[in-house]
Short mmCIF file of N, CA and C in Angstrom, two decimals:
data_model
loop_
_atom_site.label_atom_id
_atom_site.label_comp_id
_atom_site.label_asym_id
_atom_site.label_seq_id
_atom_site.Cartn_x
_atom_site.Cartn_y
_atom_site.Cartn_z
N UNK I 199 42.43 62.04 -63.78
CA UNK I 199 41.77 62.67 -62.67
C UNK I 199 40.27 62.38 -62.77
N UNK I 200 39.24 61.83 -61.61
CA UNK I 200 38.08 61.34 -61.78
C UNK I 200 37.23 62.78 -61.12
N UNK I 201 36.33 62.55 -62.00
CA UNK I 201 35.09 63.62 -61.82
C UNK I 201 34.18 63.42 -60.21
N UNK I 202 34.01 63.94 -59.19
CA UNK I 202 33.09 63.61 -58.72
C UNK I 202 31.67 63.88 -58.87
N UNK I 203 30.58 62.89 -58.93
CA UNK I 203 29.64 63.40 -59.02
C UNK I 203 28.39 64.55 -57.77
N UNK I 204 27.73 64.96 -58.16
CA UNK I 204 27.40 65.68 -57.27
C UNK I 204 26.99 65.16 -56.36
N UNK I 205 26.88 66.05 -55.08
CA UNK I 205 26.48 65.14 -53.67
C UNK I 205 25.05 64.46 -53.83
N UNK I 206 23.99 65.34 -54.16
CA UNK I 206 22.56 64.89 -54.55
C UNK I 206 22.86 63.48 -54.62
N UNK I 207 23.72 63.02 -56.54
CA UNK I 207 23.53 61.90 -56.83
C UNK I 207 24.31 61.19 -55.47
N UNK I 208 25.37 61.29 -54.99
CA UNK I 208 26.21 60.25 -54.42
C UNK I 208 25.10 59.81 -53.33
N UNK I 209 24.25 60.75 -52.36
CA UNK I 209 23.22 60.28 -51.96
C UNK I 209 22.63 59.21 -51.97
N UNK I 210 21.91 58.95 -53.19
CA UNK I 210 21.52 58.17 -53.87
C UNK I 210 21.73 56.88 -53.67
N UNK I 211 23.38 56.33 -53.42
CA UNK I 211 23.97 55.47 -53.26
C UNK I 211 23.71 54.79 -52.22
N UNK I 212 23.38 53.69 -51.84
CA UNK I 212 23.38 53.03 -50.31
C UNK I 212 24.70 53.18 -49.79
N UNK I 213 25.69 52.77 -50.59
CA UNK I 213 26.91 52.79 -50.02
C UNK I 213 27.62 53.92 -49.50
N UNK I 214 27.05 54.94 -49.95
CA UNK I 214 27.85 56.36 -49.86
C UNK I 214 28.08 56.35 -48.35
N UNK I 215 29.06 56.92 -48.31
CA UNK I 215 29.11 57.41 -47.03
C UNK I 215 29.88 59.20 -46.85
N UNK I 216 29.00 60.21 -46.29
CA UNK I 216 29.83 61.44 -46.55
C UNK I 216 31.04 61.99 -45.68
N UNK I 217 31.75 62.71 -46.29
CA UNK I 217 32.59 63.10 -45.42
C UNK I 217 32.46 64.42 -44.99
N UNK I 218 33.50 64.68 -43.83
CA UNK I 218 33.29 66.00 -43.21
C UNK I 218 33.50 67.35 -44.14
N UNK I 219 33.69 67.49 -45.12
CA UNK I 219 33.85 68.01 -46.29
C UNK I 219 32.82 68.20 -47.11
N UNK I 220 31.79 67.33 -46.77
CA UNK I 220 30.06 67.67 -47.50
C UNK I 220 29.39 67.87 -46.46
N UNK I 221 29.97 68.24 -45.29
CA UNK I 221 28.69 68.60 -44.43
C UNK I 221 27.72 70.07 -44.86
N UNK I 222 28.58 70.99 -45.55
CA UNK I 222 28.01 72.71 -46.10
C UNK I 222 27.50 72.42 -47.11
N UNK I 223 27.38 71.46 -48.17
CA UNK I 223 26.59 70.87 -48.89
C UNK I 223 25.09 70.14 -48.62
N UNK I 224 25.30 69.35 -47.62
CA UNK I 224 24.47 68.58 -47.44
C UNK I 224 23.37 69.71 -46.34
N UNK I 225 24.02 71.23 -45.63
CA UNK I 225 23.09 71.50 -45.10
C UNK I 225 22.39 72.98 -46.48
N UNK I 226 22.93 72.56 -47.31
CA UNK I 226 22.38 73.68 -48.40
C UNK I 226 21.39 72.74 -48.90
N UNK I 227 21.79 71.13 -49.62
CA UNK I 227 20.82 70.33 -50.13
C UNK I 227 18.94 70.34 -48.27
N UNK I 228 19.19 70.72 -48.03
CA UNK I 228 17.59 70.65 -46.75
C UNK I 228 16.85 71.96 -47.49
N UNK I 229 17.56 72.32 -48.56
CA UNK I 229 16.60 73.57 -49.20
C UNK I 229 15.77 73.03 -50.56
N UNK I 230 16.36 71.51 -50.85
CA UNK I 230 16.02 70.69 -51.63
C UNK I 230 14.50 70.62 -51.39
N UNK I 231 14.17 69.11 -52.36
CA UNK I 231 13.27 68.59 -52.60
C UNK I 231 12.99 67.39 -51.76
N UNK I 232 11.64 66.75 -51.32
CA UNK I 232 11.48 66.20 -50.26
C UNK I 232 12.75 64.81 -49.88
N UNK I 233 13.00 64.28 -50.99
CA UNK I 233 13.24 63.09 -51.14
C UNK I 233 15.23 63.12 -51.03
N UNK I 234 15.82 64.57 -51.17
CA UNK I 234 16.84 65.34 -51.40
C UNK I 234 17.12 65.27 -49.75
N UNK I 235 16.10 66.10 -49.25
CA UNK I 235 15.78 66.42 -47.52
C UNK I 235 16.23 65.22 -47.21
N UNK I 236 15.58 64.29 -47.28
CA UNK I 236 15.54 62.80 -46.45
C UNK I 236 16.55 62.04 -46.28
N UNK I 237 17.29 62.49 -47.05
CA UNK I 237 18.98 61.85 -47.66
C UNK I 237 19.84 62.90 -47.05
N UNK I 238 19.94 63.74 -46.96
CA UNK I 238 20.49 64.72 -46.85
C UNK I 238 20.31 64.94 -45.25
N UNK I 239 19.04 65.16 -44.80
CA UNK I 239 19.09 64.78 -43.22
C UNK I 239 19.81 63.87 -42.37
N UNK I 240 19.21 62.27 -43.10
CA UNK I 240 19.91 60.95 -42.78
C UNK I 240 21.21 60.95 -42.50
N UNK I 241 22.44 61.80 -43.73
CA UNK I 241 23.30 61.43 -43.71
C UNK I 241 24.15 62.80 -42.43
N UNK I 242 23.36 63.87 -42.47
CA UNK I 242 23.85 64.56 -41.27
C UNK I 242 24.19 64.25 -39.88
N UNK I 243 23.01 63.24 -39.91
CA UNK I 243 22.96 62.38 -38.53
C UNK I 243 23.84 61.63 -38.07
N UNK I 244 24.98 61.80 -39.18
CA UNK I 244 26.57 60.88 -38.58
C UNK I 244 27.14 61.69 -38.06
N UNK I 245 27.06 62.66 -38.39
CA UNK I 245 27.85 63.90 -37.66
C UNK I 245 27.38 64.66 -36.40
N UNK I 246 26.30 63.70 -35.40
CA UNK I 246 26.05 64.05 -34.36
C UNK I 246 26.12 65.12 -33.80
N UNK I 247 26.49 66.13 -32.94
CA UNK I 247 26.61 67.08 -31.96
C UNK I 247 26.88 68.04 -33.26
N UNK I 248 27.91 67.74 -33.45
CA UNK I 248 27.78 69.12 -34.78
C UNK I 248 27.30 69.55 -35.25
N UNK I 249 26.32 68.24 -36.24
CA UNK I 249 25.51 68.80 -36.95
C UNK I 249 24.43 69.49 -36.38
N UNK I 250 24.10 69.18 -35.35
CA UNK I 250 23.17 69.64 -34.41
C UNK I 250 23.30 71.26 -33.97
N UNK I 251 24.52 71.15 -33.86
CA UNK I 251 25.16 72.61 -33.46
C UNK I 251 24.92 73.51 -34.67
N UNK I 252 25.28 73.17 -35.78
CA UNK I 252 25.33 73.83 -36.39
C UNK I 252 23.75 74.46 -37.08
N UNK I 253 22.81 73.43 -36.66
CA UNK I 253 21.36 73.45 -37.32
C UNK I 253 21.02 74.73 -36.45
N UNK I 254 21.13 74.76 -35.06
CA UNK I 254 20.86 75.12 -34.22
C UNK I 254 21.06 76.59 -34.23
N UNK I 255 22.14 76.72 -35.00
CA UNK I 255 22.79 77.76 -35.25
C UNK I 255 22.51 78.91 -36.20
N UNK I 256 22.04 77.75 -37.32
CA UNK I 256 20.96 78.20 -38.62
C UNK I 256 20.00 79.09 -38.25
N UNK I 257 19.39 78.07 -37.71
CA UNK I 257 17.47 78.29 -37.01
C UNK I 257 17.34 79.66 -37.61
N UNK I 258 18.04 80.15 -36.53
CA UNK I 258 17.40 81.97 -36.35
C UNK I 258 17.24 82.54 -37.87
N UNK I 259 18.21 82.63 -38.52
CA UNK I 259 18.14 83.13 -40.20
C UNK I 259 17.24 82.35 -40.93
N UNK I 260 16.93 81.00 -40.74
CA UNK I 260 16.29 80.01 -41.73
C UNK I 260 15.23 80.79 -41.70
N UNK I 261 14.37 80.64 -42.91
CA UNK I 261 12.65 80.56 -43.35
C UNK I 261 12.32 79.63 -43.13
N UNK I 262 10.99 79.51 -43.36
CA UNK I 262 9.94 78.15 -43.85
C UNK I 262 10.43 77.72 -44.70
N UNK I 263 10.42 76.12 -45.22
CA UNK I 263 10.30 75.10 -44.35
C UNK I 263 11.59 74.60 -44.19
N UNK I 264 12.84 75.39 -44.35
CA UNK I 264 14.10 74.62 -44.41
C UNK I 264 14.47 75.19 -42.35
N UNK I 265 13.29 75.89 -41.60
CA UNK I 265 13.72 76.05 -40.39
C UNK I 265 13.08 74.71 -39.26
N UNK I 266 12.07 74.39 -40.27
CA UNK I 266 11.58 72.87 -39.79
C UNK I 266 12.72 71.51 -39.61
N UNK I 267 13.22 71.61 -41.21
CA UNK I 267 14.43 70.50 -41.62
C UNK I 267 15.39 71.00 -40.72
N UNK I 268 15.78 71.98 -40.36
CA UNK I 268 16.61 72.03 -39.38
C UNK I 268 16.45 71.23 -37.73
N UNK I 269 15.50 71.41 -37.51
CA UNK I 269 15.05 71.33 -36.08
C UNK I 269 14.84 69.66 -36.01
N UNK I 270 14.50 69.57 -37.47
CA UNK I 270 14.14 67.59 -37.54
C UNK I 270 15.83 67.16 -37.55
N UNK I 271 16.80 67.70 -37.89
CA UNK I 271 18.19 67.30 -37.81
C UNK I 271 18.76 67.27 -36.52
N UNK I 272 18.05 68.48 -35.48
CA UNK I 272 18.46 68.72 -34.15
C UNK I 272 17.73 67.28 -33.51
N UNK I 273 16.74 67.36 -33.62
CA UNK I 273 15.82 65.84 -33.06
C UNK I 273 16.39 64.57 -32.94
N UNK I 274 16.77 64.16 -34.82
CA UNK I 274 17.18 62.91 -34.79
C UNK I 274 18.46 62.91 -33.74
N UNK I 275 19.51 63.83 -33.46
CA UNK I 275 20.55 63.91 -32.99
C UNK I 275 20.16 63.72 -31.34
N UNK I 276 19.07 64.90 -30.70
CA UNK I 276 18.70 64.69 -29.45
C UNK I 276 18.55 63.10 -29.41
N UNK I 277 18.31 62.32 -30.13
CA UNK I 277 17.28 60.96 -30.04
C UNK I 277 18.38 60.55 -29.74
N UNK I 278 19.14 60.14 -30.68
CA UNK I 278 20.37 59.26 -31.29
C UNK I 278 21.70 59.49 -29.96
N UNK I 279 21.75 60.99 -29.24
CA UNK I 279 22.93 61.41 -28.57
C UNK I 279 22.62 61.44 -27.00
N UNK I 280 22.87 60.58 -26.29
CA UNK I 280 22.11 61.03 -24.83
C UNK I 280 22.89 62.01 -24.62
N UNK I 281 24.25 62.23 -24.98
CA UNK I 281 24.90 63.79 -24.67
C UNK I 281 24.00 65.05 -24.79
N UNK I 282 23.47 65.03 -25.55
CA UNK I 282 22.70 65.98 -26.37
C UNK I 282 22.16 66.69 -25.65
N UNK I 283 22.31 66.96 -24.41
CA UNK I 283 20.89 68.11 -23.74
C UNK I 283 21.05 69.60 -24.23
N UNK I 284 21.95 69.93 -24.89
CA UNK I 284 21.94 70.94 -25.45
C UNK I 284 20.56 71.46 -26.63
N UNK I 285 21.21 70.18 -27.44
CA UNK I 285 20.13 69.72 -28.60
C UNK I 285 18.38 69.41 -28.00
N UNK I 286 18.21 68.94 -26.85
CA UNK I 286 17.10 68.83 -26.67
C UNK I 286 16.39 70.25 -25.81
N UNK I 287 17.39 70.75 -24.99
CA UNK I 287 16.32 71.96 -24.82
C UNK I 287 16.25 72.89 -25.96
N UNK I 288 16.82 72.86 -26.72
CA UNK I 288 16.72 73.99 -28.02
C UNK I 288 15.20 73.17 -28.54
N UNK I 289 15.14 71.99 -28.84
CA UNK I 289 13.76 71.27 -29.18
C UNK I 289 12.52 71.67 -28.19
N UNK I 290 12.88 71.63 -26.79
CA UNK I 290 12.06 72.40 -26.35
C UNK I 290 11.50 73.96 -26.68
N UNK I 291 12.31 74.63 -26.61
CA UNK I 291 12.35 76.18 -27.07
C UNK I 291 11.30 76.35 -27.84
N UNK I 292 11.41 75.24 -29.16
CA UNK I 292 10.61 75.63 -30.34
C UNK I 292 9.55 75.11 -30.30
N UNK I 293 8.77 75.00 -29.20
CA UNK I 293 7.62 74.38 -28.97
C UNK I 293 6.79 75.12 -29.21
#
């Protein structure tokens, strides 16, 4: 039976790719460290509308600065999703 390593490291990996199964991980790692964030954002951004949904969803409970990393997850998604008008008036909101 093989060990997995933690999501942080698999990050790391160019190759990684996450599954829908590290998405509650990957939105606990945005409480990380900058470089943690950046990886951890990136790879949310496959999970489009969801992840978005779910950032969105955060917001209200989040603190500083993991309510920022949220809203930068809603963004890349507005960008990336022309579906997204959900995602983009919430970007408005927080103006």
């Amino acid at each position: 039976m093989s060990v997995r390593a933690p999501l942080r490291e698999r990050l790391r990996d160019p190759g990684y790719t996450p599954g829908s199964r590290d998405v509650g991980e990957l939105f606990t790692l945005l409480a990380d460290d900058e470089d943690t964030v950046e990886r951890a954002t990136r790879a949310l951004r496959r999970f489009g509308l969801a992840a978005a949904g779910r950032a969105m969803g955060e917001f209200e409970r989040a603190e500083p600065p993991l309510r920022a990393r949220l809203v930068a997850v809603v963004g890349h998604v507005a960008r990336d999703a022309p579906e997204a008008s959900e995602a983009r008036e919430f970007l408005v909101r927080c103006l």
